Structures are given as C-alpha cells and as structure tokens.
C-alpha cells in the first residue's frame, strides 16, 4: 500500500530539503524547491517539490496548499521552456510504486522533449554530473 503509508522523513527529497544532500538548485521560496533530476530522462529534466514535509504524493497534499504549489510548477515549466526552447514539455507525477513512484515526497517532473529524441528511462538512466547539470540549470534560472 505505497499509496497510503506514513511519510518517511529520511526519504531522499526530505534530505535535500534539509540540505543534507546536495542538489543543483533551480528555484526556491517558502512554498517549493526546484532542482535538476540527477537521472535525467532528457536534458533539462527538472523536479519541483513542495516544502511541506509530509505529503508523499498528490493525494496527500491538502487542497488549500495545492494552488500555490502548482503555481510554482507552472513557473518552473515556463522557465524550462524559455531557457531550453524544447519542442514539447512533459509535466507529470506518479503516485505509489506500482504507478512508477520511487521517491515518496510529492514532486512534479518537468521533462523537455525534442522532435526525434527518445525519452530516457524513468529513474533508471545514467547519473548526470554536477558539471553537466549546472549550465542547464543556469539557462533555466536565467528565465525566472
Ligand atoms: P519518481 O520515480 O518518484 O516519480 O521520481 C523520482 C525522481 O527523482 C527520479 O526521476 C529520479 O531520477 C530522481 N532522483 C532520485 N534520486 C535523486 C537524487 O538523489 N537527486 C536528484 N536530484 N534526483 C534524484
């Protein structure tokens, strides 16, 4: 029942939120943190997580906090589009392990797509270096 379990405060995104694990940051305010996915499915694969510490998935998020969080998701999606100029953009999230979720702190994926370029495997491709991710993040940040 990965859809309905207690929030694990030691999940990897909680550690990133607490600054215990580094990330290539794109944006941060009191509502959300955005950073580069370290196993990107395409160049510019970005994640947006709510700062609220105990929402494992979309179903857990209180409705009255969803609007401000989704505004951040859209804000980052617009910056990814403006900074990287992809042909398309996937905005998605997974709820529960059978649906594909691997980290149990709510997050939206923003995945740029280019015509003719295949999508990398979800949470299973190669790990990108900070040197690779940082200049991409800088292009996104420049449009925020
Ligand atoms: P999910 O599978 O839960 O929808 O997405 C989790 C995402 O987090 C995956 O796309 C995976 O590549 C990414 N991820 C896993 N561990 C780390 C990490 O330590 N740092 C970053 N930046 N991303 C991670």
XYZ file of C-alpha atoms and ligand atoms in Angstrom:
168
model
C 0.000 0.000 0.000
C 2.582 2.517 -1.037
C -0.239 4.951 -1.751
C -1.157 5.067 1.926
C 1.794 4.807 4.259
C 3.448 7.062 6.789
C 5.710 9.779 5.450
C 9.356 8.756 5.800
C 11.334 11.835 6.922
C 14.509 10.178 5.652
C 13.424 9.973 2.004
C 15.959 11.484 -0.358
C 13.969 14.640 -1.123
C 13.434 15.343 2.595
C 17.217 15.147 2.942
C 17.638 17.544 0.019
C 15.121 19.920 1.642
C 17.112 19.826 4.886
C 20.337 20.447 2.982
C 21.788 17.080 3.987
C 22.225 16.022 0.348
C 23.294 18.446 -2.384
C 21.215 19.319 -5.418
C 21.558 21.566 -8.446
C 19.001 24.160 -7.415
C 16.837 25.992 -9.922
C 14.425 27.858 -7.635
C 13.407 28.089 -4.005
C 10.859 30.039 -1.993
C 8.712 29.369 1.066
C 6.386 27.023 -0.891
C 8.587 24.929 -3.165
C 12.076 23.846 -4.101
C 13.064 23.041 -7.676
C 16.231 21.225 -8.733
C 17.660 19.167 -11.564
C 16.835 15.460 -11.697
C 20.142 13.648 -11.287
C 18.993 10.761 -13.548
C 17.544 12.958 -16.313
C 15.200 11.466 -18.891
C 16.120 14.345 -21.186
C 18.334 17.410 -20.961
C 16.662 19.852 -18.583
C 14.644 17.281 -16.584
C 13.632 19.332 -13.552
C 11.747 18.457 -10.360
C 9.506 20.698 -8.245
C 8.771 19.608 -4.686
C 6.591 21.254 -2.033
C 8.352 22.322 1.132
C 5.505 20.868 3.162
C 7.283 17.924 4.695
C 4.685 15.199 4.880
C 2.911 14.859 1.531
C 4.050 11.559 -0.004
C 2.006 12.068 -3.132
C -0.608 14.177 -4.878
C -3.444 12.607 -2.882
C -1.829 13.620 0.417
C -1.492 17.295 -0.435
C -4.121 19.455 1.310
C -6.276 21.134 -1.326
C -5.739 24.569 0.142
C -1.966 24.243 -0.385
C -2.163 22.857 -3.889
C -2.770 26.137 -5.706
C 0.395 27.860 -4.503
C 2.461 24.741 -5.193
C 1.044 24.284 -8.700
C 1.809 27.930 -9.446
C 5.459 27.106 -8.769
C 5.254 24.041 -11.012
C 3.948 26.239 -13.837
C 6.524 28.945 -13.113
C 9.366 26.441 -13.454
C 7.803 24.801 -16.533
C 7.663 28.219 -18.212
C 11.302 28.907 -17.326
C 12.371 25.487 -18.655
C 10.567 26.239 -21.902
C 12.024 29.735 -22.176
C 15.542 28.671 -21.215
C 15.886 25.490 -23.236
C 13.333 26.006 -26.019
C 12.249 22.375 -26.374
C 9.653 21.270 -28.918
C 7.442 19.932 -26.126
C 7.262 19.579 -22.375
C 6.034 16.707 -20.222
C 4.689 17.741 -16.804
C 3.908 14.644 -14.775
C 3.976 12.895 -11.440
C 3.487 9.337 -10.140
C 1.560 8.115 -7.104
C 2.591 4.838 -5.481
C 5.267 2.361 -6.533
C 3.021 0.463 -8.988
C 2.456 3.778 -10.776
C 6.200 4.366 -11.036
C 6.900 6.460 -7.938
C 10.347 5.841 -6.468
C 10.767 8.787 -4.077
C 7.942 9.283 -1.612
C 7.821 13.040 -1.243
C 5.392 14.703 -3.664
C 7.105 16.019 -6.801
C 6.271 17.028 -10.342
C 8.615 16.187 -13.208
C 9.172 18.767 -15.943
C 10.738 16.932 -18.869
C 11.628 18.827 -22.066
C 11.146 16.890 -25.313
C 12.733 17.441 -28.695
C 11.424 16.139 -32.000
C 13.056 12.824 -32.857
C 14.810 12.426 -29.484
C 13.832 9.381 -27.452
C 12.918 9.715 -23.794
C 15.374 8.182 -21.328
C 14.242 5.579 -18.812
C 12.336 6.810 -15.755
C 14.532 6.793 -12.613
C 16.831 4.284 -14.268
C 19.136 6.043 -16.683
C 22.669 7.225 -16.116
C 23.552 9.661 -13.365
C 24.405 13.143 -14.609
C 27.352 15.021 -13.144
C 27.022 18.409 -11.473
C 29.234 19.791 -14.262
C 26.673 18.659 -16.836
C 23.586 19.794 -14.914
C 24.790 23.194 -13.694
C 24.924 25.007 -17.071
C 21.468 23.659 -17.944
C 20.115 24.863 -14.588
C 21.707 28.260 -15.236
C 19.784 28.612 -18.515
C 16.535 27.855 -16.657
C 17.343 30.191 -13.751
C 18.069 32.992 -16.216
C 14.396 32.920 -17.263
C 12.905 33.038 -13.750
P 9.611 9.254 -9.081
O 10.134 7.944 -9.590
O 9.364 9.153 -7.594
O 8.465 9.814 -9.836
O 10.754 10.311 -9.315
C 11.888 10.399 -8.535
C 12.898 11.122 -9.373
O 13.961 11.506 -8.524
C 13.504 10.254 -10.482
O 13.304 10.886 -11.732
C 14.979 10.146 -10.106
O 15.809 10.194 -11.236
C 15.177 11.335 -9.197
N 16.174 11.171 -8.168
C 16.409 10.056 -7.421
N 17.383 10.291 -6.528
C 17.776 11.572 -6.712
C 18.762 12.393 -6.076
O 19.473 11.997 -5.163
N 18.876 13.670 -6.532
C 18.105 14.155 -7.555
N 18.310 15.418 -7.914
N 17.170 13.410 -8.171
C 17.009 12.140 -7.754
